[in-house]
Short mmCIF file of C-alpha atoms in Angstrom, two decimals:
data_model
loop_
_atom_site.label_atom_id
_atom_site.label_comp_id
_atom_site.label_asym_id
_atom_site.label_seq_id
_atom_site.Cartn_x
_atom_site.Cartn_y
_atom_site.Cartn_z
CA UNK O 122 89.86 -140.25 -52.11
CA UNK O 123 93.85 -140.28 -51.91
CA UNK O 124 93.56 -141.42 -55.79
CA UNK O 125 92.07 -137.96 -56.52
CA UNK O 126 95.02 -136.14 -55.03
CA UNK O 127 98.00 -138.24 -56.78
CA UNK O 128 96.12 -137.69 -60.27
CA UNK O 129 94.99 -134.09 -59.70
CA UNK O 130 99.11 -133.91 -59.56
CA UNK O 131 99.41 -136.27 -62.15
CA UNK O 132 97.71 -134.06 -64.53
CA UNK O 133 98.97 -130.99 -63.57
CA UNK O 134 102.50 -132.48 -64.13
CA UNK O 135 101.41 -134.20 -67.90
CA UNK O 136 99.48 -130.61 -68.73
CA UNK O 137 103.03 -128.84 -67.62
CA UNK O 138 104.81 -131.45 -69.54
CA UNK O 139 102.57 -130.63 -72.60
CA UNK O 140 102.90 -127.00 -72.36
CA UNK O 141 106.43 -126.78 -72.42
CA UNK O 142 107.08 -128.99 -75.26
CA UNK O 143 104.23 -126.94 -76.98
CA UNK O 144 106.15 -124.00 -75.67
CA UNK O 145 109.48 -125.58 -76.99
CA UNK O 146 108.34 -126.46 -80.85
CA UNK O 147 106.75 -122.78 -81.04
CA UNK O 148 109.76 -121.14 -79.91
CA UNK O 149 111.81 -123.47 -82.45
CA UNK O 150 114.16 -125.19 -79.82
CA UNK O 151 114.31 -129.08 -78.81
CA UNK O 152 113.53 -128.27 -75.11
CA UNK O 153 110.63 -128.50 -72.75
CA UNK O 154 110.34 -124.34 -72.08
CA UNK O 155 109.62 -124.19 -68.28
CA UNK O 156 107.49 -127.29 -68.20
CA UNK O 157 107.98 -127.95 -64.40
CA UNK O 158 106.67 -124.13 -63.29
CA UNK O 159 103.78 -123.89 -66.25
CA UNK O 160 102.83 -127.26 -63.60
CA UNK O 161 102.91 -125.53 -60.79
CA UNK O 162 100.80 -123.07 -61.52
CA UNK O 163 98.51 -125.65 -62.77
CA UNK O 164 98.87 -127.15 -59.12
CA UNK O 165 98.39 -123.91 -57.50
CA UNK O 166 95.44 -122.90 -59.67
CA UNK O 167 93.43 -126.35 -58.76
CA UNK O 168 94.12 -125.76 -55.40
CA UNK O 169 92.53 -122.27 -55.38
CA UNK O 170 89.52 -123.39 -57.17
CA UNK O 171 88.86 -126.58 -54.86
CA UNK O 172 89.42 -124.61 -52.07
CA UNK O 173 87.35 -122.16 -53.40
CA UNK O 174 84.36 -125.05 -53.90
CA UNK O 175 85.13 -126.55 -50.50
CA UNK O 176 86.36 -129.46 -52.71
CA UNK O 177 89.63 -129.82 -50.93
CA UNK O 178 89.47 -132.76 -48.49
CA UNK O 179 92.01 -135.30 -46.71
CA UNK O 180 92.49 -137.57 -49.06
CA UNK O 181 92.97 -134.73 -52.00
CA UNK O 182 95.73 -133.35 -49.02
CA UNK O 183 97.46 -136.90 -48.90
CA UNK O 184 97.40 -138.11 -52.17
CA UNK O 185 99.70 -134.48 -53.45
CA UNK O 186 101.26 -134.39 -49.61
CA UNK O 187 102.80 -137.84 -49.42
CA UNK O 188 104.51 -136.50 -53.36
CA UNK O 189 105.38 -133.52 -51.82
CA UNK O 190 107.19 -134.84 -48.77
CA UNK O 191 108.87 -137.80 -51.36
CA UNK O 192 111.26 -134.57 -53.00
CA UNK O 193 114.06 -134.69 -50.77
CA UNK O 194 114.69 -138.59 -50.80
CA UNK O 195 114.02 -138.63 -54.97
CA UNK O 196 116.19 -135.40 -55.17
CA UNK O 197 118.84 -137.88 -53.12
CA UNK O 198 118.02 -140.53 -55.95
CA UNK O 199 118.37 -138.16 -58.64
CA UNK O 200 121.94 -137.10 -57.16
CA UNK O 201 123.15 -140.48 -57.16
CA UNK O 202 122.58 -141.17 -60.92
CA UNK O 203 125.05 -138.16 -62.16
CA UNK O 204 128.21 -138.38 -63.84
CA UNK O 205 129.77 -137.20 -61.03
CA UNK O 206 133.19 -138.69 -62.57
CA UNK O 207 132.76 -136.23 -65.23
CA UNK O 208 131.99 -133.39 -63.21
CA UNK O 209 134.95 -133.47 -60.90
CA UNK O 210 137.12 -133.11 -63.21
CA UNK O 211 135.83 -129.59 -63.62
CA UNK O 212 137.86 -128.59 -60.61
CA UNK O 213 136.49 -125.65 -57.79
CA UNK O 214 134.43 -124.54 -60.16
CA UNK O 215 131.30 -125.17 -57.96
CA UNK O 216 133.10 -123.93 -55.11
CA UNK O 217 133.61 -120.59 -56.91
CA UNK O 218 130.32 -120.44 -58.55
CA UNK O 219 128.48 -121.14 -55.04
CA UNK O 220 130.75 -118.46 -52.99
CA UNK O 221 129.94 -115.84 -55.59
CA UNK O 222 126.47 -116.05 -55.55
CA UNK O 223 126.24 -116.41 -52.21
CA UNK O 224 128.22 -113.12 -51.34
CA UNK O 225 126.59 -111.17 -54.61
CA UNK O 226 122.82 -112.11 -52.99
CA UNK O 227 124.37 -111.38 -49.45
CA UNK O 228 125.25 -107.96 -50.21
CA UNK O 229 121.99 -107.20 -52.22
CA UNK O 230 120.20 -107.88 -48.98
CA UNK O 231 122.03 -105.55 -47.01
CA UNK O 232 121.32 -102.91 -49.96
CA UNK O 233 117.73 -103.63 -49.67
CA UNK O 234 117.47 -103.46 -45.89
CA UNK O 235 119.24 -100.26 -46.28
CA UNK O 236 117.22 -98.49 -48.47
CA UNK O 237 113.43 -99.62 -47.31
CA UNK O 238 114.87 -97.95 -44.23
CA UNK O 239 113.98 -98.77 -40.73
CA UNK O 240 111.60 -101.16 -39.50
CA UNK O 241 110.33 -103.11 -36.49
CA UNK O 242 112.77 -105.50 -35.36
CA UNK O 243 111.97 -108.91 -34.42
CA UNK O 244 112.84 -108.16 -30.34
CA UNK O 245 110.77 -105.02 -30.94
CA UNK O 246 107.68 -105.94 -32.38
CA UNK O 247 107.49 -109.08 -29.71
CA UNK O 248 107.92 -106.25 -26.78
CA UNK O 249 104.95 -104.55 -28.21
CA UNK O 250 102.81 -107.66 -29.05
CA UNK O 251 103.92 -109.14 -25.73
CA UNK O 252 102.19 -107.15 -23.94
CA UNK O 253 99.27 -107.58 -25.86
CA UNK O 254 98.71 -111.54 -26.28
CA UNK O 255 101.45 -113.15 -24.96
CA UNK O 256 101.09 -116.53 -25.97
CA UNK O 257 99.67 -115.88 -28.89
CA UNK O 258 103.08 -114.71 -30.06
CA UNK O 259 104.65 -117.20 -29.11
CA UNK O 260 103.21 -119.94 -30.85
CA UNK O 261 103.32 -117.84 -33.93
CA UNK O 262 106.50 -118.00 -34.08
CA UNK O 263 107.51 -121.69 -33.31
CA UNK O 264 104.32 -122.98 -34.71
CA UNK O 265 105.13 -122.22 -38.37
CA UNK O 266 108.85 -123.18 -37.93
CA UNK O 267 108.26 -127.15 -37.15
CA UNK O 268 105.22 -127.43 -39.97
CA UNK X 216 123.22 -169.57 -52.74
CA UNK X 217 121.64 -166.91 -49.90
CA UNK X 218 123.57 -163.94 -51.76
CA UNK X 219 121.89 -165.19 -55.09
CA UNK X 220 118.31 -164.93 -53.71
CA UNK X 221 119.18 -162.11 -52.22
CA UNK X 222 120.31 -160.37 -55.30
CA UNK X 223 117.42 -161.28 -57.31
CA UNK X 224 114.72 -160.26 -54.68
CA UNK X 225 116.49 -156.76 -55.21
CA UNK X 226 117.01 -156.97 -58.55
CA UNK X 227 113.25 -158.02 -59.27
CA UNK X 228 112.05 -155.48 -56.82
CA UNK X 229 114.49 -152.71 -58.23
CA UNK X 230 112.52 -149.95 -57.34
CA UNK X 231 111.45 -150.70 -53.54
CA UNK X 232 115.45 -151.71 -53.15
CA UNK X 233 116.35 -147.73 -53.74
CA UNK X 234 113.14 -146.62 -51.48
CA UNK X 235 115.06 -148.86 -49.17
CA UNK X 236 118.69 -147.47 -49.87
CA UNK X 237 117.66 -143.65 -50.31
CA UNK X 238 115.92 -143.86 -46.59
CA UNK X 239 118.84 -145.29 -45.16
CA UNK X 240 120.94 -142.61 -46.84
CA UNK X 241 118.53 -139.92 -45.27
CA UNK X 242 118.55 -142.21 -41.95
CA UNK X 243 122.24 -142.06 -41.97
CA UNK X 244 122.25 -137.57 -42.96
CA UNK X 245 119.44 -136.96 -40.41
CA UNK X 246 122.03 -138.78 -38.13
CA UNK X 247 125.15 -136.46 -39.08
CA UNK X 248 123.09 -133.54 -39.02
CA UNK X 249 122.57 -133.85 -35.45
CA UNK X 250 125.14 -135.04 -33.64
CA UNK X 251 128.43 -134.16 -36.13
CA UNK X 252 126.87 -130.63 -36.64
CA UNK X 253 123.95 -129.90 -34.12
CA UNK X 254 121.49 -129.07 -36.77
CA UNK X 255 123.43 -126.13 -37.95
CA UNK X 256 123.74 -128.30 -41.70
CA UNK X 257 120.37 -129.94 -43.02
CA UNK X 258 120.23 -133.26 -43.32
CA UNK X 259 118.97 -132.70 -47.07
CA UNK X 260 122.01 -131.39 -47.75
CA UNK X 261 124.09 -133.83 -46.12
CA UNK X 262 121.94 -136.33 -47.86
CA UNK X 263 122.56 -135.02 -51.45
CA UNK X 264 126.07 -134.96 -51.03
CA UNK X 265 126.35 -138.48 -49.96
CA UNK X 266 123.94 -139.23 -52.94
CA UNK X 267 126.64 -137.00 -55.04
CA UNK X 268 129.60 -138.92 -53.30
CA UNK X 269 127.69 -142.74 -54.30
CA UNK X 270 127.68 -141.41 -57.87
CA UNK X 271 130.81 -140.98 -57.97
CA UNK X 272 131.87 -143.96 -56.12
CA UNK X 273 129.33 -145.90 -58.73
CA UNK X 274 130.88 -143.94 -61.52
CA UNK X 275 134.59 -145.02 -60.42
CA UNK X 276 133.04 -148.63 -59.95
CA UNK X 277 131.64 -149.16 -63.07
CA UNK X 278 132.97 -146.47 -65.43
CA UNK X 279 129.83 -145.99 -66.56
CA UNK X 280 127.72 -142.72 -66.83
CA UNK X 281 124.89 -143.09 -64.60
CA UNK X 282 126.15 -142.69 -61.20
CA UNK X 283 124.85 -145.81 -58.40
CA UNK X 284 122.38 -146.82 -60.92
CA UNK X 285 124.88 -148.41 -63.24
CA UNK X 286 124.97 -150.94 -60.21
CA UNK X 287 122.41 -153.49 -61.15
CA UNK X 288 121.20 -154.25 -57.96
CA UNK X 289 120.99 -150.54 -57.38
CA UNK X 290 119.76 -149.84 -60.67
CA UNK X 291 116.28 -148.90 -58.86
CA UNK X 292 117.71 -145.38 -58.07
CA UNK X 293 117.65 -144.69 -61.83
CA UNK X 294 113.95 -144.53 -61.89
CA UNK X 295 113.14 -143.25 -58.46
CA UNK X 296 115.53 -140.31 -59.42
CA UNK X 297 114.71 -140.26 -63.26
CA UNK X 298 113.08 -137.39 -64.71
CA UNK X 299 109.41 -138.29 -64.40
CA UNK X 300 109.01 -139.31 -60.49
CA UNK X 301 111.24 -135.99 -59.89
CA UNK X 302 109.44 -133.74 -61.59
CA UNK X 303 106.06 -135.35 -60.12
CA UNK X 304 107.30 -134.73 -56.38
CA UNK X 305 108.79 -131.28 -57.52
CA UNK X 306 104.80 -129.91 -58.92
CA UNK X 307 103.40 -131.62 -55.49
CA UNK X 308 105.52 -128.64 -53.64
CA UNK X 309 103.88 -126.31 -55.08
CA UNK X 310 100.14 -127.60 -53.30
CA UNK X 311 101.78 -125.77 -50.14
CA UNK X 312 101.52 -122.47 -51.43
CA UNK X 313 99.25 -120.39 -50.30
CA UNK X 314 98.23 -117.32 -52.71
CA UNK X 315 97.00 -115.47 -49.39
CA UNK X 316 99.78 -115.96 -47.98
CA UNK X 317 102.05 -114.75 -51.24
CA UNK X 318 100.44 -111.51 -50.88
CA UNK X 319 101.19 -110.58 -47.37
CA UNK X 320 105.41 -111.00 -48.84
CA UNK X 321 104.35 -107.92 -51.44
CA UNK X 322 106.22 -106.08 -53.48
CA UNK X 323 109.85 -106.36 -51.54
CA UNK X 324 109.20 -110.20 -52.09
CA UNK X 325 108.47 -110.37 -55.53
CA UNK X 326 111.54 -107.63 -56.31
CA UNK X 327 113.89 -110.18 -53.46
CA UNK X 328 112.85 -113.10 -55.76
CA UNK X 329 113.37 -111.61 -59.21
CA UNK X 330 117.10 -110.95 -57.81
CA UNK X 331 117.63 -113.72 -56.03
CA UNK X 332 117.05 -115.26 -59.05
CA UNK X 333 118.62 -113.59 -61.60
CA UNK X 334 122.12 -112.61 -59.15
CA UNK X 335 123.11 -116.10 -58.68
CA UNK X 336 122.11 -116.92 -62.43
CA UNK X 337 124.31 -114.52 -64.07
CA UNK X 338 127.64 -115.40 -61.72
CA UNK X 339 127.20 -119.48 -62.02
CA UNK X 340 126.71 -118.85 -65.86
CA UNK X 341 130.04 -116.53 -65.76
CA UNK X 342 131.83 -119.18 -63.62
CA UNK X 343 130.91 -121.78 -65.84
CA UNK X 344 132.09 -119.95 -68.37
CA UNK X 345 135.53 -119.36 -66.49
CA UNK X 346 135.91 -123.28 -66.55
CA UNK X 347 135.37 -124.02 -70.45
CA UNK X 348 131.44 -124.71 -70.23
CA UNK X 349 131.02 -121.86 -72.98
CA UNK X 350 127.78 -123.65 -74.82
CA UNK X 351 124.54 -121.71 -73.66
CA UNK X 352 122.98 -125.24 -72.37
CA UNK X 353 125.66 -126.10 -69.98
CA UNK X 354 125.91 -122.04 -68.78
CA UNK X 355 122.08 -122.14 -68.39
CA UNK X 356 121.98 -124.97 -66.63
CA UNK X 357 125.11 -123.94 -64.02
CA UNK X 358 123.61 -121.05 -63.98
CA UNK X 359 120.21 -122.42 -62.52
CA UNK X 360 122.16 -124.87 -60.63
CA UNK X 361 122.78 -121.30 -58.57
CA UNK X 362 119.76 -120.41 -58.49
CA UNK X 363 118.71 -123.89 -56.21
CA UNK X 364 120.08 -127.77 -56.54
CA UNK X 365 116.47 -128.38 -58.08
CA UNK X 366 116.38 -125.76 -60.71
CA UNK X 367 119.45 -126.74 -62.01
CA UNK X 368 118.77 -130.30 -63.11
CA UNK X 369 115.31 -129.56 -63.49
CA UNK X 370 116.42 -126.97 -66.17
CA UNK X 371 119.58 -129.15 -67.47
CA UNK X 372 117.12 -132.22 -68.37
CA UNK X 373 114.93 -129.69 -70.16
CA UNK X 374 117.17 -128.53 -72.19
CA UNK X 375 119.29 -131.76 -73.04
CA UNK X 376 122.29 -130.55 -71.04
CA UNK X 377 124.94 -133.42 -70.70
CA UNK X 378 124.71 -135.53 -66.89
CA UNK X 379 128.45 -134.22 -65.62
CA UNK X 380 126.81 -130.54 -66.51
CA UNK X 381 123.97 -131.69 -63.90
CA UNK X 382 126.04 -133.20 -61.32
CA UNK X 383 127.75 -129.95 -61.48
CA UNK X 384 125.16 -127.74 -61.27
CA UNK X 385 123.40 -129.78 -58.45
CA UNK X 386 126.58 -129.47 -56.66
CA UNK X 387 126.79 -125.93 -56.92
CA UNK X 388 123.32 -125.56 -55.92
CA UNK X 389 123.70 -127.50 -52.44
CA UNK X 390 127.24 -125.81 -52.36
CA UNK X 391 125.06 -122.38 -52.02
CA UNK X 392 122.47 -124.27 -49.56
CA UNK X 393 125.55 -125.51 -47.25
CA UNK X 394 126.87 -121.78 -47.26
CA UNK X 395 123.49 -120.49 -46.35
CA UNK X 396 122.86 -122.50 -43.70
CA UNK X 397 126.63 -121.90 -42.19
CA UNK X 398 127.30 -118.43 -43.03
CA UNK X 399 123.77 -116.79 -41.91
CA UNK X 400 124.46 -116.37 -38.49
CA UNK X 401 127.64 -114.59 -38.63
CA UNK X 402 126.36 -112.12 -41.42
CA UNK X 403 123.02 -111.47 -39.95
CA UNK X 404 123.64 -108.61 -38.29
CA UNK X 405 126.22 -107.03 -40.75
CA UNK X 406 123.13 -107.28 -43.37
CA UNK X 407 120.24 -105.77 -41.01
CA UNK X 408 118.51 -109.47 -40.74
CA UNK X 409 116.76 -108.99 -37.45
CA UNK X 410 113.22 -108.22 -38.58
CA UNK X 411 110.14 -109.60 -40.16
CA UNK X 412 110.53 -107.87 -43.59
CA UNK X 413 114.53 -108.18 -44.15
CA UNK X 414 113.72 -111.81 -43.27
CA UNK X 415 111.23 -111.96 -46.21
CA UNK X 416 113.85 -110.41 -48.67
CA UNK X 417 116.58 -112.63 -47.38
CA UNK X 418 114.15 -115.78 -48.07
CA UNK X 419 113.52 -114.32 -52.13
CA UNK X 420 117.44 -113.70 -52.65
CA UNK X 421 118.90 -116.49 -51.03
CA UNK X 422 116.11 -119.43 -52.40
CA UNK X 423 117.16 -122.91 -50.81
CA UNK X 424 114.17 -123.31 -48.68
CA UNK X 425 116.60 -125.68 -46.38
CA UNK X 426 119.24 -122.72 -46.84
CA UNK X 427 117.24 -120.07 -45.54
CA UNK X 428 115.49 -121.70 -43.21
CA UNK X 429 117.96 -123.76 -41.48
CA UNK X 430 120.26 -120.14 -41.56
CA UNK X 431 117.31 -118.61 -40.12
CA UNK X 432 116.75 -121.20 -37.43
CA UNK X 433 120.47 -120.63 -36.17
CA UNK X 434 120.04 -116.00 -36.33
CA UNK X 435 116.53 -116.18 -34.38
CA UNK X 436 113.96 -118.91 -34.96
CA UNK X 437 111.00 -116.57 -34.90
CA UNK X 438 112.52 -114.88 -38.84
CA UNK X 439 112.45 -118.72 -40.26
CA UNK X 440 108.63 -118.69 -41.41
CA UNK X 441 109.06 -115.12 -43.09
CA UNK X 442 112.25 -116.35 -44.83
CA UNK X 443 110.71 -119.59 -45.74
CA UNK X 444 107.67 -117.84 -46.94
CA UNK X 445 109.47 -116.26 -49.82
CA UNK X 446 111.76 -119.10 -50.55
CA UNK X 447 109.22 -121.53 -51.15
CA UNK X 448 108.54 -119.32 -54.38
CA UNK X 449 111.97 -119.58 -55.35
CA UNK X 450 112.18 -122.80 -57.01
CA UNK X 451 108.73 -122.86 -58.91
CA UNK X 452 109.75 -118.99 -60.42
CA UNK X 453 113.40 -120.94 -61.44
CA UNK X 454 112.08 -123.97 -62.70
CA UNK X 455 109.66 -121.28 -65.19
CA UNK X 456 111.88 -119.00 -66.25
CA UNK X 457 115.42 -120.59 -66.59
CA UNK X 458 114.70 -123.13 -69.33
CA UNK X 459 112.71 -120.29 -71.19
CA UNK X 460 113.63 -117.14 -70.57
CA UNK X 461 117.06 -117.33 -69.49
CA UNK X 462 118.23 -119.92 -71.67
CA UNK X 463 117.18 -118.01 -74.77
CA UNK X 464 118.74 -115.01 -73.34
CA UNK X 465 121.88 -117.37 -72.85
CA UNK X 466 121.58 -118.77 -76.54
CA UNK X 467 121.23 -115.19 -77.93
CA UNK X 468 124.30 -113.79 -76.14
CA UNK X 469 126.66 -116.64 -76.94
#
């Protein structure tokens, strides 16, 4: 049943919700402490055990799946209720904080790729498997990119 | 009298009205995306920052503080983008993940995650101090705003940060994404992104699934599910640890 699915999410999200304002009055501040994770691995845990059970069926899939696919338009929602009048007048801060991280995390993949060393590059390891399974390769690689 | 019915049908109806407005806003992105920029910018992104740009048109509009929704026919978008549906649809992308899968990234991914987490954190907490924003709520939650446009709000409403402080860090966060996405393909080769495993510790530092994997998609198609596979991660580890962690790290400092 698709009902299952939405309130298998439902009370993952309420137990998260819980947990974090638990979380919050323990820890002595007004603030739900990581409510929205603490759900996830709610989420993630169910999933496992249904899975685990041979519980997890379509409707299960559609009732979380429809939610899941609904972020991006209520994140667009959620973008157009801001004070976004306020918030200009902070000025290229955004544009500072953005370019910053974006160049620190740039670099600290280069120092990562340098010091694990060399590896199999992409062009590489389809040369090898290519002559294996062919089309098997293939579809590895575009399959997973339009899911 | 046909604009008065009309108003009250989306008045009454207030929250089908923004299902109705937020798909024509991702309509109208999906649009852009492809023909003003060939797919090289997401059409989430694009979408957010027309949702950012109606906020402030709204704002400027009403002078109030709540973006579009201070439009009462548009008022709609206030719950669809409230706290409770977002962080609903936010836990439901977290049924994707795989713990097989999770374990095939290792311990590269997990180390590319814990950076890519705490790298942007630490310089949109500094910028926002730079600007004035010297209270530890509105650094933590500018600071998570780096981290993704999801952890930032998600943290900022957790810990009671003011709405401009969220607009801002949900700026900054698709900011980031929009750089991803453009700036991949001419850095890929200057930071060794050409195989399987630099792919997966390019997905854990960067985060922005539709940052990684749209800058993946323009480098070499065939790196986007390795980069995506560790970015997925991204947002669930920020949403637990910045309003807990990091913000009483934050609070202790300042």
């Amino acid at each position: 049943m698709t009902i299952s699915g939405v309130a298998l999410l439902a009370i993952c999200t309420l137990l998260g919700a819980i947990l974090g304002d638990l979380l919050g009055m323990a820890l002595g501040v007004k603030a739900n402490v990581g409510g929205v994770g603490l759900a996830m691995i709610a989420l993630i845990a169910g999933r496992h055990w249904l899975v685990r059970r041979g519980m997890l069926n379509e409707g299960i899939k559609l009732g979380v799946g429809f939610w899941a696919a609904f972020y991006i338009p209520i994140v667009v929602a959620m973008a157009a209720n801001q004070n976004v009048v306020g918030a200009v007048k902070s000025g290229p801060m955004v544009a500072i904080a953005a370019t910053g991280t974006v160049l620190a995390c740039f670099a600290a993949v280069a120092l990562i790729s340098r010091l694990s060393g060399q590896v199999e590059t992409m062009d590489e390891i389809e040369a090898r498997e290519g002559a294996l399974t062919p089309k098997l390769a293939q579809q590895d690689g575009l399959g997973s990119v339009v899911r | 009298m046909i604009t008065q019915a009309i108003s009250h049908a989306l008045q009454v109806n207030a929250l089908l009205t923004a299902f109705a407005f937020v798909g024509l806003v991702m309509w109208l992105s999906a649009a852009l995306s492809k023909y003003l920029t060939m797919n090289r910018v997401h059409g989430s992104a694009i979408a957010i920052v027309i949702g950012l740009a109606l906020a402030f048109w709204g704002g400027t509009m009403t002078g109030g503080k709540s973006g579009l929704a201070d439009i009462s026919i548009l008022s709609g978008i206030g719950l669809m983008g409230g706290a409770m549906l977002r962080d609903f649809a936010i836990v439901a992308t977290a049924f994707e993940v795989d713990v097989e899968k999770a374990k095939k990234a290792g311990l590269i991914g997990a180390v590319a995650l814990v950076l890519g987490t705490i790298l942007p954190f630490i310089v949109g907490a500094l910028a926002a101090a730079a600007y004035g924003y010297t209270d530890a709520i509105s650094m933590t939650t500018i600071g998570a705003g780096a981290v993704t446009y999801i952890v930032g709000p998600v943290t900022g409403a957790a810990i009671g940060a003011d709405s401009s402080v969220i607009a801002l860090s949900i700026a900054t966060g698709v900011f980031k994404a929009v750089l991803v996405m453009i700036g991949t393909p001419f850095i890929a080769s200057m930071i060794g992104l050409n195989n399987p495993r630099t792919a997966m510790v390019f997905g854990g530092l960067m985060g922005t699934v539709s940052g990684v994997s749209a800058g993946l998609a323009a480098t070499d198609r065939r790196l986007v599910p390795y980069g995506a596979l560790t970015a997925t991660f991204h947002t669930g580890f920020g949403c637990l640890v910045a309003p807990s962690i990091f913000y009483f790290i934050v609070r202790a400092i300042v």
